[in-house]
PDB file of C-alpha atoms and ligand atoms in Angstrom:
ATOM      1  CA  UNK A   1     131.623 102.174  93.199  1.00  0.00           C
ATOM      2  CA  UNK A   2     129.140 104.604  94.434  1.00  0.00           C
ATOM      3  CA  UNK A   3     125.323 104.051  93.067  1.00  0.00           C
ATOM      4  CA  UNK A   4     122.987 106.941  93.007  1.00  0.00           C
ATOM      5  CA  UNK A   5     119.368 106.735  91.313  1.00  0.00           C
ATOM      6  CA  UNK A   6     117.336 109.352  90.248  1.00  0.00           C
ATOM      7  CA  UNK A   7     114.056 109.074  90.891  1.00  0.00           C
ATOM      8  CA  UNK A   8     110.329 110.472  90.578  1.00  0.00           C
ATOM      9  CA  UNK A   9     108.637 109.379  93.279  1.00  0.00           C
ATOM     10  CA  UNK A  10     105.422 107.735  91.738  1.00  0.00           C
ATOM     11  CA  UNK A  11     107.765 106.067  88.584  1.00  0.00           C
ATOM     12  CA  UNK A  12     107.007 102.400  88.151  1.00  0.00           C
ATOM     13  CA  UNK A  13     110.104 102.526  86.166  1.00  0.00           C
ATOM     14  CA  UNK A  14     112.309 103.611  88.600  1.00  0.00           C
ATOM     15  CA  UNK A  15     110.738 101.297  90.945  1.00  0.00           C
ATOM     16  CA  UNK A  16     112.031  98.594  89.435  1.00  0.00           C
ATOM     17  CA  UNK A  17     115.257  99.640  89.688  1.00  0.00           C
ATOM     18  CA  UNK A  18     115.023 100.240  93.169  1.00  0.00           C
ATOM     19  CA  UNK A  19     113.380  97.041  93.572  1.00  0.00           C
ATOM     20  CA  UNK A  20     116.367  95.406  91.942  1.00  0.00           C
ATOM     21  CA  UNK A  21     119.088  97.451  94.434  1.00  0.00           C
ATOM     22  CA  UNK A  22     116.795  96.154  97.236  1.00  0.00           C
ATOM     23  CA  UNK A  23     116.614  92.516  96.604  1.00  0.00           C
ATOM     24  CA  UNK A  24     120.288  92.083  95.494  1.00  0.00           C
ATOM     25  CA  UNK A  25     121.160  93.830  98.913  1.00  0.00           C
ATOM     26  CA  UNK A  26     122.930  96.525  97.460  1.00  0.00           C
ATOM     27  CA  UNK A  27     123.642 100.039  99.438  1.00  0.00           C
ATOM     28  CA  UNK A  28     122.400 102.961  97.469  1.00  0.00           C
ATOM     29  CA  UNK A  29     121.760 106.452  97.367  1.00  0.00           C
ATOM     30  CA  UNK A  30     118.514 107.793  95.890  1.00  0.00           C
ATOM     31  CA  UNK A  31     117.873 111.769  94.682  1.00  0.00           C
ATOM     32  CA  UNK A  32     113.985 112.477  93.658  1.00  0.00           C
ATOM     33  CA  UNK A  33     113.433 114.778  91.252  1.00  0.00           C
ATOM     34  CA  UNK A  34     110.464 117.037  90.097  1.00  0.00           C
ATOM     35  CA  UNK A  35     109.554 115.858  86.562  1.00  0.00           C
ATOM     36  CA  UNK A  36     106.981 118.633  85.561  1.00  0.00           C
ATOM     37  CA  UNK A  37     110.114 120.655  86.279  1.00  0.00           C
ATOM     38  CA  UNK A  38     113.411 119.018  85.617  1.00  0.00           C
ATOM     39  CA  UNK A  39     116.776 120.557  86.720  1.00  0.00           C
ATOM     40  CA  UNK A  40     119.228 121.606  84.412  1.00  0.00           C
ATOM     41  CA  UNK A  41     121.735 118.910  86.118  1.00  0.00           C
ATOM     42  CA  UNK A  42     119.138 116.389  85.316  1.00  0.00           C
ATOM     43  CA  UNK A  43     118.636 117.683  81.720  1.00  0.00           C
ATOM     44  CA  UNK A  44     122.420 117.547  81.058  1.00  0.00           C
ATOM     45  CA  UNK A  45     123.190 113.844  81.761  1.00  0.00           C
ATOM     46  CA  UNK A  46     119.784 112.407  80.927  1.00  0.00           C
ATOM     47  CA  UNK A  47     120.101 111.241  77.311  1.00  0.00           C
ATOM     48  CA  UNK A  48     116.276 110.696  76.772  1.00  0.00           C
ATOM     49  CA  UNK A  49     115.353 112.975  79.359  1.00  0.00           C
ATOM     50  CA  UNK A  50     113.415 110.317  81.624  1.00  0.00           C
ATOM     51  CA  UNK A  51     113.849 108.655  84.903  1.00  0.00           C
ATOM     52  CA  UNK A  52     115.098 106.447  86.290  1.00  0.00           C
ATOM     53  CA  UNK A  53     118.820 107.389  85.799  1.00  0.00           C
ATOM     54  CA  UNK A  54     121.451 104.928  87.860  1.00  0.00           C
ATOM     55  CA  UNK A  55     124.777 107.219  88.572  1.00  0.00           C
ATOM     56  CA  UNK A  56     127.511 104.583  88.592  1.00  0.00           C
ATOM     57  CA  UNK A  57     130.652 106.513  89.995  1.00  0.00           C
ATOM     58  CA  UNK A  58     131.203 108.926  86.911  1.00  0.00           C
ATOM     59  CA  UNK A  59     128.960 106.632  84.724  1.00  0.00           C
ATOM     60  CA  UNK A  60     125.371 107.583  83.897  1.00  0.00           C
ATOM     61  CA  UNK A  61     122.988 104.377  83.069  1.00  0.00           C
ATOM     62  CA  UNK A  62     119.552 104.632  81.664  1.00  0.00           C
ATOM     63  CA  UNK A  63     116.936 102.693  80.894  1.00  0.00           C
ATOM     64  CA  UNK A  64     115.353 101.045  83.589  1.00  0.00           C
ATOM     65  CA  UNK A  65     115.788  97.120  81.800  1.00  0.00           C
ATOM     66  CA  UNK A  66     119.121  98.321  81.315  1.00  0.00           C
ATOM     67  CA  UNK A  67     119.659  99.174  84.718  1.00  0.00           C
ATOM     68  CA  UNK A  68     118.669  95.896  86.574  1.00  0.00           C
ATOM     69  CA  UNK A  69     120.366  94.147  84.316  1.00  0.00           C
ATOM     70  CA  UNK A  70     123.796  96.032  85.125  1.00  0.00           C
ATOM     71  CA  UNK A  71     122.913  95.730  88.043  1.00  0.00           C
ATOM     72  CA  UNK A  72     122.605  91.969  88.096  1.00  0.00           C
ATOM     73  CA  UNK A  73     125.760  91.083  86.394  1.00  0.00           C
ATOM     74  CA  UNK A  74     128.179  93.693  88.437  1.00  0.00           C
ATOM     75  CA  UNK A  75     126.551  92.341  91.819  1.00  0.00           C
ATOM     76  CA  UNK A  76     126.374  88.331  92.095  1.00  0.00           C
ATOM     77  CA  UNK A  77     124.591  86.342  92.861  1.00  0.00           C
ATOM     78  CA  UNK A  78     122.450  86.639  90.010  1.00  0.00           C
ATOM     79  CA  UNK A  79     118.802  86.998  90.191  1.00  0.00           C
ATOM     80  CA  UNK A  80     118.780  86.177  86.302  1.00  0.00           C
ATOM     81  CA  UNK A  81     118.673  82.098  85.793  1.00  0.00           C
ATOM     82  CA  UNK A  82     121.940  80.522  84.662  1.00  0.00           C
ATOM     83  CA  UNK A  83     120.711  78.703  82.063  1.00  0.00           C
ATOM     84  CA  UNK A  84     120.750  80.625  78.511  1.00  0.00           C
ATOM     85  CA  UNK A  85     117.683  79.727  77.139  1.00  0.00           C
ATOM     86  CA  UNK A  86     115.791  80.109  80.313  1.00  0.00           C
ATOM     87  CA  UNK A  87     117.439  84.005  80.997  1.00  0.00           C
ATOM     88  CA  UNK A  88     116.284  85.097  77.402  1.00  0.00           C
ATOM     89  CA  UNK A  89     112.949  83.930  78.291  1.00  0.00           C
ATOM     90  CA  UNK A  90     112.846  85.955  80.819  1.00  0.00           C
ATOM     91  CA  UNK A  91     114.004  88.982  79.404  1.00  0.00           C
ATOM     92  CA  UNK A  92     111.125  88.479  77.097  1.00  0.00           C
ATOM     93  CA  UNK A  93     109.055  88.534  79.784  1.00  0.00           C
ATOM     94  CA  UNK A  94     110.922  91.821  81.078  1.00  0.00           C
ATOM     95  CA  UNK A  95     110.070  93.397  78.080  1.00  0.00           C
ATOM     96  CA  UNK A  96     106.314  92.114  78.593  1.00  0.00           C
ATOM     97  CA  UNK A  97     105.976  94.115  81.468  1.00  0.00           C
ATOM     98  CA  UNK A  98     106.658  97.462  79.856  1.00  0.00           C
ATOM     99  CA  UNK A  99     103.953  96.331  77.448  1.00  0.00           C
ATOM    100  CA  UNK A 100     101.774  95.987  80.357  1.00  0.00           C
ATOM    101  CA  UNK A 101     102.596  98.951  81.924  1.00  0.00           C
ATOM    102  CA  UNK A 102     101.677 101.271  78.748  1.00  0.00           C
ATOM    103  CA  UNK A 103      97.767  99.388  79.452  1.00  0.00           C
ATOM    104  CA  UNK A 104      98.179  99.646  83.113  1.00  0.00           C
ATOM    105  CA  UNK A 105      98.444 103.610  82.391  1.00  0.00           C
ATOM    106  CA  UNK A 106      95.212 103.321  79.773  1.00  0.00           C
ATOM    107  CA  UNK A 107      93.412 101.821  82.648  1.00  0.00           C
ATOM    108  CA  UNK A 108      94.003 104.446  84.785  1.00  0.00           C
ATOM    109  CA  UNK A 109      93.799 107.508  82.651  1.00  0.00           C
ATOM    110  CA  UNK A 110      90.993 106.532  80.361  1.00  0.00           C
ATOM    111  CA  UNK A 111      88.541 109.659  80.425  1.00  0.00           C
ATOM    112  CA  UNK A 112      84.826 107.675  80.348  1.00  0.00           C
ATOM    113  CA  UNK A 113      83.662 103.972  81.340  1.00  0.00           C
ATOM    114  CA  UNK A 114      83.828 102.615  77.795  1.00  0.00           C
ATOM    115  CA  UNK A 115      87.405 103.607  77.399  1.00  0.00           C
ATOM    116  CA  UNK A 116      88.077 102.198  81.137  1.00  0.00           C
ATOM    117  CA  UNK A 117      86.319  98.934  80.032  1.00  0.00           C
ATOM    118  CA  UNK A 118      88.150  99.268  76.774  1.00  0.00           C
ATOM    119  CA  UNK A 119      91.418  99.449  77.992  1.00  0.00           C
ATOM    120  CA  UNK A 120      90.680  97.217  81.506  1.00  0.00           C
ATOM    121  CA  UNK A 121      90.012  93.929  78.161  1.00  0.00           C
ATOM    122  CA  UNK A 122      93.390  94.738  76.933  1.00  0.00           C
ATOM    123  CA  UNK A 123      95.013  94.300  79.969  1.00  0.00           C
ATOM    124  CA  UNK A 124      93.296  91.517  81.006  1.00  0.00           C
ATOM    125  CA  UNK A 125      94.542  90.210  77.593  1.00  0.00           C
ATOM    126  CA  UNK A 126      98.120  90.900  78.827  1.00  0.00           C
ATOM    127  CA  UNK A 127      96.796  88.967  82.120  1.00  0.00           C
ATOM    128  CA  UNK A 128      96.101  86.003  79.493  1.00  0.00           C
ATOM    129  CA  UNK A 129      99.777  85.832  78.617  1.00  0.00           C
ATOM    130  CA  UNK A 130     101.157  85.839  81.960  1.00  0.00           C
ATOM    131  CA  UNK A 131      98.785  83.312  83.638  1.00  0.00           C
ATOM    132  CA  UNK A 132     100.512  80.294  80.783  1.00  0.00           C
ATOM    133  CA  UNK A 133     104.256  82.007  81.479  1.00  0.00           C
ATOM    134  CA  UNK A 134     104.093  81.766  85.183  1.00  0.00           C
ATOM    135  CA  UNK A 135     105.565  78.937  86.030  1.00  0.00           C
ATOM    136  CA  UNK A 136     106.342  78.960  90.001  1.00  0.00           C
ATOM    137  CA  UNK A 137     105.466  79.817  93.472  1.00  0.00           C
ATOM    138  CA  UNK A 138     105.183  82.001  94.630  1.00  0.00           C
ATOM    139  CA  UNK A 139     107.120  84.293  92.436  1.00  0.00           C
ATOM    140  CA  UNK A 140     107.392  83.654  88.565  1.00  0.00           C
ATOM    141  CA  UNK A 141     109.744  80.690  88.492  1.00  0.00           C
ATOM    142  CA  UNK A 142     108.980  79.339  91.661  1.00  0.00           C
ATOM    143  CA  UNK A 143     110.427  80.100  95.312  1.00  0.00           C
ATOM    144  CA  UNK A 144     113.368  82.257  94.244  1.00  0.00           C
ATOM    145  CA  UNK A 145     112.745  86.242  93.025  1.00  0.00           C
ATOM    146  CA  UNK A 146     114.314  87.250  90.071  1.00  0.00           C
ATOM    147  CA  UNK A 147     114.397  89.732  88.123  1.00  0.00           C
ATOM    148  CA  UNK A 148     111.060  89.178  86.395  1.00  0.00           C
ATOM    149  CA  UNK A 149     109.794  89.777  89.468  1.00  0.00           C
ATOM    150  CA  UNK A 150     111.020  93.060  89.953  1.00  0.00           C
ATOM    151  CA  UNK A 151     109.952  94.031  86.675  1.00  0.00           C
ATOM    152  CA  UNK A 152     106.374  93.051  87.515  1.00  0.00           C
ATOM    153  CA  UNK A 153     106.380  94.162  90.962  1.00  0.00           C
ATOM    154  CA  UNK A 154     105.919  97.977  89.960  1.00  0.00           C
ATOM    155  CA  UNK A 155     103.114  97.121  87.838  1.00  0.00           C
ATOM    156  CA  UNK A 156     101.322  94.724  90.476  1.00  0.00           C
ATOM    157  CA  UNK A 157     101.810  97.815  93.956  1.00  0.00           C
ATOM    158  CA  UNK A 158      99.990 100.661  91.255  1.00  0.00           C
ATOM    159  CA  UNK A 159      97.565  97.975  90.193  1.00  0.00           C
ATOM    160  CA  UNK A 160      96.398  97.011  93.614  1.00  0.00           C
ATOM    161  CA  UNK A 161      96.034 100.790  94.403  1.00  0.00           C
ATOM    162  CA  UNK A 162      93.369 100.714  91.628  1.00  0.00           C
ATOM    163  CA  UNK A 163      91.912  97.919  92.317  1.00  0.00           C
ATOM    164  CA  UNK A 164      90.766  99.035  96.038  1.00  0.00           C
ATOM    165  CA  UNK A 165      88.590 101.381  93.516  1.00  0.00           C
ATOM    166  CA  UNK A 166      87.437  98.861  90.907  1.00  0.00           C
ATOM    167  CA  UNK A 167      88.072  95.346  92.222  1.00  0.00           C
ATOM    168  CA  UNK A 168      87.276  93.670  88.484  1.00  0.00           C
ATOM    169  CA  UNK A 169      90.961  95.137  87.455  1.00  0.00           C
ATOM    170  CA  UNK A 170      91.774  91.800  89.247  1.00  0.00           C
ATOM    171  CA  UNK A 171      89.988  88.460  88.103  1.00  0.00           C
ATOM    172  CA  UNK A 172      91.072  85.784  90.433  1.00  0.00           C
ATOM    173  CA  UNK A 173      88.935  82.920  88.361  1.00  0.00           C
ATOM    174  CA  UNK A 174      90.591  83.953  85.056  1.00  0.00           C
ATOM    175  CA  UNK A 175      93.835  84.578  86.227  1.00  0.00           C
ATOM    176  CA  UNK A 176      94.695  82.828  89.191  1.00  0.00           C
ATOM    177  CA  UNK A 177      98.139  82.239  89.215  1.00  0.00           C
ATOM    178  CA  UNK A 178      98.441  86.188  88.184  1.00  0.00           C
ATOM    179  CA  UNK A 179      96.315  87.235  91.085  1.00  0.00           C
ATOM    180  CA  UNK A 180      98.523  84.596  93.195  1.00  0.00           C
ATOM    181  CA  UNK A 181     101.935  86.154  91.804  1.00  0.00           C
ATOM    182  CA  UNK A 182     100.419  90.120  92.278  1.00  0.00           C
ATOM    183  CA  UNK A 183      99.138  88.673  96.275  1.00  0.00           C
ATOM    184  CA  UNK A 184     103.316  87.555  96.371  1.00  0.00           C
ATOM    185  CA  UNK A 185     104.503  90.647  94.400  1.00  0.00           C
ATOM    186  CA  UNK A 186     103.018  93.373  96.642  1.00  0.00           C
ATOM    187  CA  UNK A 187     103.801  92.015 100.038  1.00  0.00           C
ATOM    188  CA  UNK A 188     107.709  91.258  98.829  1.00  0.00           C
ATOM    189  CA  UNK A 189     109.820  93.224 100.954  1.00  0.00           C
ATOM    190  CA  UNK A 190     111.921  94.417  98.772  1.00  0.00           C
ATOM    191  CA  UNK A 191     108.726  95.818  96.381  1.00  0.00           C
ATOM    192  CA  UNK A 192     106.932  97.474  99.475  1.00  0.00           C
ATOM    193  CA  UNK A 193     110.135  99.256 101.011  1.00  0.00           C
ATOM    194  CA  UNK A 194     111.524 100.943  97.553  1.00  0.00           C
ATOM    195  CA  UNK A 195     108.786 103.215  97.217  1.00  0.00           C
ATOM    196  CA  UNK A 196     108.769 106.686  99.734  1.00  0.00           C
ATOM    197  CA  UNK A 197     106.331 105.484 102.960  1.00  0.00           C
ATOM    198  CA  UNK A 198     103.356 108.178 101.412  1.00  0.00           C
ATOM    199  CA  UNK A 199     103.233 106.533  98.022  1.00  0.00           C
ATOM    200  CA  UNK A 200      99.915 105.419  98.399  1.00  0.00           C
ATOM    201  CA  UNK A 201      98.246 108.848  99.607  1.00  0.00           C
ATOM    202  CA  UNK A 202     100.894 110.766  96.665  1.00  0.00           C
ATOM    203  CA  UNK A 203      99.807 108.486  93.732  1.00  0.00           C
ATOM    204  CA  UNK A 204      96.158 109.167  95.036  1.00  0.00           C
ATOM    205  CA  UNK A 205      96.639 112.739  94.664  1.00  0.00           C
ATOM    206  CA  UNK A 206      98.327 112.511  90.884  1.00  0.00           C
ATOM    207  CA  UNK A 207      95.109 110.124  90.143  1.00  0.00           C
ATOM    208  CA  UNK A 208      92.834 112.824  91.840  1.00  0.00           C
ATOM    209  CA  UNK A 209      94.153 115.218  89.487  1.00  0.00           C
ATOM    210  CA  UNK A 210      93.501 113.270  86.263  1.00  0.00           C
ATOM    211  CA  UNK A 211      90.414 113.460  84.143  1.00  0.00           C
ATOM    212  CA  UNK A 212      89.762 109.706  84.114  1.00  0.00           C
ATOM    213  CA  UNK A 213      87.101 107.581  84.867  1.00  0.00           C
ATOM    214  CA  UNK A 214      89.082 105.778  87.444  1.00  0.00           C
ATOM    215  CA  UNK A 215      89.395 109.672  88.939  1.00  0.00           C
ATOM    216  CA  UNK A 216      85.844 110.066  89.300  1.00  0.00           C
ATOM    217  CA  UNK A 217      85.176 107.191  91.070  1.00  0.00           C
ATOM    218  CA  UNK A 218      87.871 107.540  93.715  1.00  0.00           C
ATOM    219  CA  UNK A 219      86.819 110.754  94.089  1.00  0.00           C
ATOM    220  CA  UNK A 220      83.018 109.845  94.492  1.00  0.00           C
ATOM    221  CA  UNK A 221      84.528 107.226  97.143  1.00  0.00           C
ATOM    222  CA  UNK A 222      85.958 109.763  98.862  1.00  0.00           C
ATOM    223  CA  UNK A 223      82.785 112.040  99.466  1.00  0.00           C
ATOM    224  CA  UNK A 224      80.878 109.104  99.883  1.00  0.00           C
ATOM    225  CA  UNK A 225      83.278 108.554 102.921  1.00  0.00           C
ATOM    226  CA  UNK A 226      82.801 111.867 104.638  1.00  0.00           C
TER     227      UNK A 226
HETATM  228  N1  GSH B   1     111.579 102.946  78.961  1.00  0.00           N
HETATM  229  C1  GSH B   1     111.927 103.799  80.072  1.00  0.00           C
HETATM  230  C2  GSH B   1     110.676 104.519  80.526  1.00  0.00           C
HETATM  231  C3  GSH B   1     110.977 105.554  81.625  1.00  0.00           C
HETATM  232  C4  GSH B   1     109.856 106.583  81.730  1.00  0.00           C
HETATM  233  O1  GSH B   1     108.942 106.653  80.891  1.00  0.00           O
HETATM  234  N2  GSH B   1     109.955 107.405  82.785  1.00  0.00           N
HETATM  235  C5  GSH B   1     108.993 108.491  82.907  1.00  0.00           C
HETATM  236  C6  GSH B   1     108.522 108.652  84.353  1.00  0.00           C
HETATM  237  S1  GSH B   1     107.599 107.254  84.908  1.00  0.00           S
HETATM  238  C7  GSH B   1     109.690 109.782  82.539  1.00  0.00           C
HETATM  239  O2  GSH B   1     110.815 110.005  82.922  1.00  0.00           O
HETATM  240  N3  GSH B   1     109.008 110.655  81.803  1.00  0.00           N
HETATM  241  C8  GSH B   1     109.516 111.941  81.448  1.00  0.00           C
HETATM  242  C9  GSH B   1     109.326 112.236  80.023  1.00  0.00           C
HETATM  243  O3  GSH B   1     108.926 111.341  79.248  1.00  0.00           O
HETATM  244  O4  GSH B   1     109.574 113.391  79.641  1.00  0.00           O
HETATM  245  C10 GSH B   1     112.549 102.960  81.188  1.00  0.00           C
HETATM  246  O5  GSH B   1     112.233 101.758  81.264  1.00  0.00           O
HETATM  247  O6  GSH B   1     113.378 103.471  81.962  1.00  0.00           O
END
């Protein structure tokens, strides 16, 4: 069956589906999309109107938890653990990362310091969580990735972006096992070559574009440098 995913370039969301695709091994096709400016094909078969969209022969999937899971059970060997009570942990922890990723996006966007530092103690709360859940290295649950790791490798490759602006989004002494996993996370193979080669310079430019405190200091950075 043919797979096609439809993509914005800078989605974290879709990233994890394409992380997903990438780890299992499986052949894809990938079609990016303009979001300020969605075709009308796109607004026909997207039932919520977001990315990422998985096109499954005639089949449209959505939702990007949705997705990897499909995506795990149609293409074995699983990256989900065998054991029941261990796999619904870890869709918990699935779930945790969209959690994450709605703070991740209040740490970037936040318009003045106190909102940054507002919002960078909220995260940092979610860090709390994950340091007691990780339980392996170097991935979540030890030496294999699975598909909590693609959930949280999206997060980790945006986070690290921002933290070559403001190193404390990153607290090795009160999160080491976190800053361990992200170190693991971001190098992974599979997380580095799902996103287009320019990422880094594109998400730059949508961050350069924002009125946020995180913004203004890149952009300082950047005169600084010339
Ligand atoms: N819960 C969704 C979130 C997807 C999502 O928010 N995608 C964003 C791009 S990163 C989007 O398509 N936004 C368009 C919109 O909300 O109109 C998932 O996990 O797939």
């Amino acid at each position: 069956m043919s797979l096609k995913l439809i993509s914005y370039k800078l989605c974290p969301y879709v990233h994890k589906a394409a992380v997903a695709l990438r780890a299992k091994g499986i052949p894809y096709d990938i079609a990016y999309i303009d979001l300020r400016r969605p075709p009308d094909w796109f607004r026909r078969i997207s039932p919520l109107g977001k990315v990422p969209l998985l096109l499954v022969g005639d089949d449209v999937l959505f939702e990007s938890t949705a997705i990897i899971e499909y995506l795990d059970e149609a293409h074995p060997p699983r990256l989900h653990p065998d054991d029941l009570i261990l796999r619904a942990k870890h869709r918990a922890w699935i779930l945790f990362a969209d959690a994450c990723l709605r703070d991740y996006y209040r740490v970037a966007l936040r318009e003045d310091e106190a909102g940054f530092e507002e919002a960078l103690a909220r995260l940092h709360g979610d860090f709390d969580q994950i340091e007691s859940a990780v339980t392996g290295e170097p991935f979540f649950a030890g030496p294999e990735f699975s598909l909590v790791d693609a959930a949280y490798g999206p997060l980790f490759f945006q986070l690290d972006i921002l933290a070559g602006i403001h190193p404390a989004i990153f607290d090795p002494e009160r999160h080491p096992r976190v800053v361990r996993w992200k170190e693991a996370l971001v190098a992974h193979p599979a997380v580095r070559a799902s996103v287009v080669p320019d990422f880094r310079e594109l998400y730059l430019d949508w961050l350069s574009m924002k009125d946020s405190y995180l913004a203004q200091l890149w952009l300082e950075g950047e005169d600084g440098d010339e």
